Every structure is written in structure tokens, then in C-alpha cells.
Coordinates of C-alpha atoms in Angstrom, one line a residue:
X404 CA 7.9 -21.5 21.3
X405 CA 4.8 -19.4 22.4
X406 CA 4.0 -16.5 20.2
X407 CA 4.8 -13.0 21.5
X408 CA 1.1 -12.0 21.4
X409 CA 0.2 -14.9 23.8
X410 CA 3.1 -14.1 26.0
X411 CA 1.9 -10.5 26.3
X412 CA -1.6 -11.7 27.2
X413 CA -0.2 -14.0 29.8
X414 CA 1.8 -11.1 31.4
X415 CA -1.3 -8.9 31.5
X416 CA -3.5 -11.6 33.1
X417 CA -0.8 -12.2 35.8
X418 CA -1.7 -8.8 37.3
X419 CA -5.3 -10.0 38.1
X420 CA -6.8 -12.4 40.6
X421 CA -9.7 -14.1 38.8
X422 CA -11.9 -17.2 39.0
X423 CA -12.8 -19.2 35.8
X424 CA -16.4 -20.3 35.7
X425 CA -18.2 -22.4 33.2
X426 CA -21.1 -21.0 31.3
X427 CA -23.4 -22.9 29.0
X428 CA -23.6 -22.0 25.3
X429 CA -27.3 -21.0 25.7
X430 CA -26.2 -18.3 28.2
X431 CA -23.6 -16.9 25.8
X432 CA -25.9 -14.9 23.6
X433 CA -24.1 -11.7 24.5
X434 CA -20.8 -12.9 23.1
X435 CA -20.1 -13.4 19.4
X436 CA -23.6 -12.4 18.5
X437 CA -23.2 -13.3 14.8
X438 CA -22.3 -16.9 15.6
X439 CA -24.4 -17.3 18.7
X440 CA -27.5 -15.4 17.7
X441 CA -30.3 -16.9 19.9
X442 CA -32.8 -17.4 17.1
X443 CA -34.4 -20.5 15.6
X444 CA -33.7 -22.2 12.3
X445 CA -34.5 -20.0 9.3
X446 CA -34.7 -22.1 6.2
X447 CA -35.1 -19.2 3.8
X448 CA -32.0 -17.5 5.1
X449 CA -29.9 -20.7 5.0
X450 CA -31.1 -21.5 1.5
X451 CA -30.3 -18.0 0.3
X452 CA -26.9 -18.1 1.9
X453 CA -26.1 -21.5 0.4
X454 CA -26.3 -20.1 -3.1
X455 CA -23.0 -18.3 -2.5
X456 CA -21.2 -21.2 -0.9
X457 CA -18.2 -22.6 -2.7
X458 CA -19.2 -26.1 -3.8
X459 CA -15.9 -27.2 -5.2
X460 CA -12.5 -25.6 -4.7
X461 CA -9.6 -26.4 -7.0
X462 CA -6.4 -26.7 -5.0
X463 CA -3.3 -26.1 -7.0
X464 CA -1.2 -28.1 -4.6
X465 CA -2.5 -30.7 -2.3
X466 CA -1.1 -33.4 0.0
X467 CA -1.0 -36.0 -2.9
X468 CA 1.1 -33.7 -5.1
X469 CA 3.5 -33.0 -2.2
X470 CA 3.8 -36.7 -1.4
X471 CA 4.6 -37.5 -5.0
X472 CA 7.3 -34.8 -5.3
X473 CA 8.7 -35.8 -1.9
X474 CA 9.2 -39.4 -3.1
X475 CA 11.3 -38.0 -6.0
X476 CA 13.3 -35.7 -3.7
X477 CA 16.6 -37.4 -2.8
X478 CA 17.2 -35.2 0.3
X479 CA 13.7 -35.6 1.7
X480 CA 13.8 -39.4 1.2
X481 CA 16.9 -39.5 3.3
X482 CA 15.4 -37.2 5.9
X483 CA 12.3 -39.4 6.1
X484 CA 14.5 -42.4 6.5
X485 CA 16.4 -40.9 9.4
X486 CA 13.2 -39.7 11.0
X487 CA 11.9 -43.3 11.0
X488 CA 15.1 -45.1 11.9
X489 CA 16.8 -42.4 14.0
X490 CA 19.4 -39.7 13.4
X491 CA 23.1 -40.3 13.8
X492 CA 25.0 -38.4 16.5
X493 CA 27.0 -36.5 13.9
X494 CA 26.8 -35.9 10.2
X495 CA 29.6 -36.7 7.8
X496 CA 30.9 -33.9 5.5
X497 CA 29.2 -35.6 2.6
X498 CA 25.8 -35.0 4.2
X499 CA 26.1 -31.2 4.3
X500 CA 22.8 -30.9 2.5
X501 CA 21.1 -32.6 5.5
X502 CA 22.5 -30.1 8.0
X503 CA 19.4 -27.8 8.2
X504 CA 17.2 -30.9 8.8
X505 CA 19.7 -32.3 11.3
X506 CA 19.5 -29.0 13.3
X507 CA 15.7 -29.5 13.5
X508 CA 15.8 -33.3 14.0
X509 CA 13.9 -33.2 17.3
X510 CA 11.0 -31.3 15.7
X511 CA 10.7 -33.5 12.5
X512 CA 7.9 -36.1 12.1
X513 CA 5.9 -37.8 9.4
X514 CA 2.2 -37.4 9.2
X515 CA 0.1 -39.0 6.5
X516 CA 3.3 -39.7 4.6
X517 CA 4.2 -36.1 4.7
X518 CA 7.4 -34.9 6.4
X519 CA 6.5 -32.1 8.8
X520 CA 8.2 -29.7 11.1
X521 CA 6.5 -29.3 14.5
X522 CA 7.0 -25.8 16.0
X523 CA 4.1 -23.6 17.1
X524 CA 2.3 -25.0 14.1
X525 CA 2.5 -28.3 12.2
X526 CA 4.3 -27.3 9.1
X527 CA 4.6 -29.4 6.0
X528 CA 8.2 -29.6 4.5
X529 CA 8.0 -28.6 0.9
X530 CA 10.1 -30.5 -1.7
X531 CA 12.6 -28.4 -3.6
X532 CA 10.7 -29.0 -6.9
X533 CA 7.6 -27.3 -5.4
X534 CA 9.3 -24.4 -3.6
X535 CA 9.0 -22.0 -6.6
X536 CA 5.3 -22.7 -7.1
X537 CA 4.5 -22.4 -3.4
X538 CA 6.5 -19.1 -3.3
X539 CA 4.4 -17.7 -6.1
X540 CA 1.2 -18.7 -4.3
X541 CA 2.4 -16.9 -1.2
X542 CA 3.3 -13.9 -3.2
X543 CA -0.1 -13.7 -4.9
X544 CA -1.7 -10.6 -3.7
X545 CA 1.6 -8.8 -3.0
X546 CA 1.3 -9.0 0.8
X547 CA 4.9 -8.0 1.5
X548 CA 7.7 -9.7 3.3
X549 CA 6.1 -9.7 6.8
X550 CA 2.7 -11.1 5.8
X551 CA 4.2 -13.7 3.5
X552 CA 6.4 -15.0 6.3
X553 CA 3.5 -15.1 8.7
X554 CA 1.5 -17.2 6.2
X555 CA 4.4 -19.5 5.5
X556 CA 5.3 -20.1 9.1
X557 CA 1.9 -21.3 9.9
X558 CA 1.8 -24.0 7.2
X559 CA 5.0 -24.8 5.4
X560 CA 8.8 -24.9 5.7
X561 CA 11.8 -25.4 3.5
X562 CA 15.5 -24.6 3.7
X563 CA 16.2 -20.8 3.3
X564 CA 12.4 -20.1 3.0
X565 CA 12.7 -16.7 4.7
X566 CA 15.5 -15.7 2.4
X567 CA 13.6 -16.7 -0.7
X568 CA 10.6 -14.7 0.4
X569 CA 12.7 -11.6 1.0
X570 CA 14.4 -12.0 -2.4
X571 CA 11.1 -12.3 -4.2
X572 CA 9.6 -9.2 -2.6
X573 CA 12.7 -7.2 -3.2
X574 CA 12.5 -7.9 -6.9
X575 CA 8.8 -7.1 -7.1
X576 CA 7.9 -3.5 -8.1
X577 CA 4.4 -3.7 -6.7
X578 CA 5.6 -4.9 -3.3
X579 CA 8.0 -2.0 -3.3
X580 CA 5.2 0.5 -3.9
X581 CA 2.8 -0.9 -1.3
X582 CA 5.6 -1.4 1.3
X583 CA 5.0 1.0 4.2
X584 CA 8.7 1.6 4.4
X585 CA 10.0 1.3 0.8
X586 CA 13.7 1.0 0.0
X587 CA 15.3 4.4 -0.1
X588 CA 16.9 5.5 -3.4
X589 CA 19.7 8.0 -3.3
X590 CA 20.6 10.3 -6.2
X591 CA 23.4 12.8 -6.7
X592 CA 22.7 16.5 -6.7
X593 CA 22.0 17.9 -10.2
X594 CA 25.0 19.6 -11.8
X595 CA 25.2 23.4 -11.6
X596 CA 26.0 25.7 -14.5
X597 CA 27.3 28.9 -12.7
X598 CA 28.7 30.0 -9.4
X599 CA 26.3 30.5 -6.4
X600 CA 23.5 28.7 -8.3
X601 CA 23.3 26.3 -5.3
X602 CA 25.0 26.7 -2.0
X603 CA 25.3 24.0 0.7
X604 CA 25.2 25.3 4.3
X605 CA 25.9 23.5 7.5
X606 CA 27.2 24.2 11.0
X607 CA 30.3 22.5 12.5
X608 CA 31.7 22.4 15.9
X609 CA 32.5 23.1 18.5
X610 CA 36.0 23.5 17.2
X611 CA 38.5 25.7 19.1
X612 CA 35.7 26.6 21.4
X613 CA 33.6 28.0 18.6
X614 CA 30.9 27.1 16.2
X615 CA 31.5 27.5 12.5
X616 CA 29.0 28.3 9.7
X617 CA 30.3 26.6 6.5
X618 CA 28.9 27.5 3.1
X619 CA 30.2 25.8 0.0
X620 CA 29.4 26.8 -3.6
X621 CA 28.3 23.7 -5.5
X622 CA 29.8 24.9 -8.8
X623 CA 33.3 26.1 -7.8
X624 CA 33.5 24.3 -4.4
X625 CA 34.6 27.7 -2.9
X626 CA 34.2 27.7 0.9
X627 CA 32.8 30.6 2.9
X628 CA 33.4 30.1 6.6
X629 CA 32.2 32.3 9.5
X630 CA 33.1 31.9 13.2
X631 CA 30.0 32.1 15.4
X632 CA 29.3 32.0 19.1
X633 CA 25.9 30.4 18.6
X634 CA 24.0 28.8 15.8
X635 CA 20.6 30.3 16.4
X636 CA 18.4 31.4 13.4
X637 CA 19.1 35.1 14.1
X638 CA 22.9 34.7 14.2
X639 CA 22.9 32.5 11.1
X640 CA 20.9 35.0 9.1
X641 CA 23.1 37.8 10.2
X642 CA 26.3 35.9 9.3
X643 CA 24.9 35.1 5.8
X644 CA 23.8 38.7 5.3
X645 CA 27.3 40.0 6.2
X646 CA 28.9 37.5 3.9
X647 CA 26.6 38.4 1.0
X648 CA 27.2 42.0 1.6

């Protein structure tokens, strides 16, 4: 369950022989200078900084709200009951809605009355009635699919969460614009009004031990084909010149 980044660091460190030594905090002034700056208490600086601190933060969704919705969620109530009493060896066909939780049964737990999924992080299981609101909070800022999944996988989980994230981003015009690899849109060639207004050219082969230069008129679909020994630029220009002549 270790993240790929930590695995790569572990592989890099395996190439070295090193000794870990303890160093006191007072001797760590050269590291993390902003947090370990070896200066005394500065009351004026702290008072000035305190003016910009957030005194009260309104949280749209907190643990109390999640607990209240979880109590009204029939599926989560059954899941919590199984977590506390133990899961059966098999699920009946009538319990198909519990299958995703059954597949993660060894990683499910309850903390502070909240059902959680323990993976690399302790993730709160979101009731179905709050999934839409949580999804909108994740989408705020238009981070894109990858960033939204990273944020979600650190804190929360629900069934088909990744699918819902992909669907929301695919329907968002802003996410499509800022996406480093936006979805490709294909369009047909514009119609032509007369012969030789647009010509499509390509090389084919080897066929019958030869290469073939194929030109097709977009208006009449008339083909012009030349047998060639090679498809270099010089030979291609020569074939086109002879054909035009």
C-alpha cells in the first residue's frame, strides 16, 4: 500500500551505505530555515502576523453532519453493523449493494462514530446523500481529474468515487480548457466546390515490390497513382510535376 514516491525513495536509498545519527533541534538551524530560524521571540512580528490569522473557519461539512447523514443511510447502517458484529463468509444475492464494502471488509473500521476505510490514509466513508456536495467541493477550483482523485484518496471514499470524479470533469468546460491533454475533437474536411481545389496525397507500399504515390481529388474522388522506387522528397516532387504536366 506504500505510495510509488516512497517506493522510489526506498530504492534510491538502497544503493547507499549510511549511518543515521540523532541531532538536536538547536543544531538544525541550517535545515528548514523558515521554521527553525535561530532567533529569539519577536512580539511585534508575532502580533503583526496574528492579524492575518483565520480566527473562525466555517466548514460546510463536518463530522457531525456526516454522522447524521450516515445514521439515515440504510446501506451504511448495515455496513457499520457488520463491522461491529463481523461479516458473513458470503453475501446473499439480496445484499448486492453491500458488495463494494464486503470487498474492503478487512480495511473497514469505525472511528468517532464515523465509518472509515483504512488504506494508506484513514478515509471517511461518505453517505450517498452527501456525495454530490462533497464532489462539488472537490471540483471547486477546477483542479482536473488527477488532482481531484489525489485529494479524495487522502480523505474520503464512496462507491464509484473515481467514476463520479471523471464524469464531473468530463462535463466541465473549464476543466477541459485547463486540462494539459484536452479531449480531441475531430471534424470532417470542408466540402469542395470544384475539381482539384483540394488534393489528398499519401504514399502506400511496398506493394508488388514498389512504392506508390496516391493523389485523390477531394471533389471528384479521381485517383492519380504513380509507381515509385523511393518516396524521397525529390522523387515525390518530380512525380507530382510530371503528373501536373
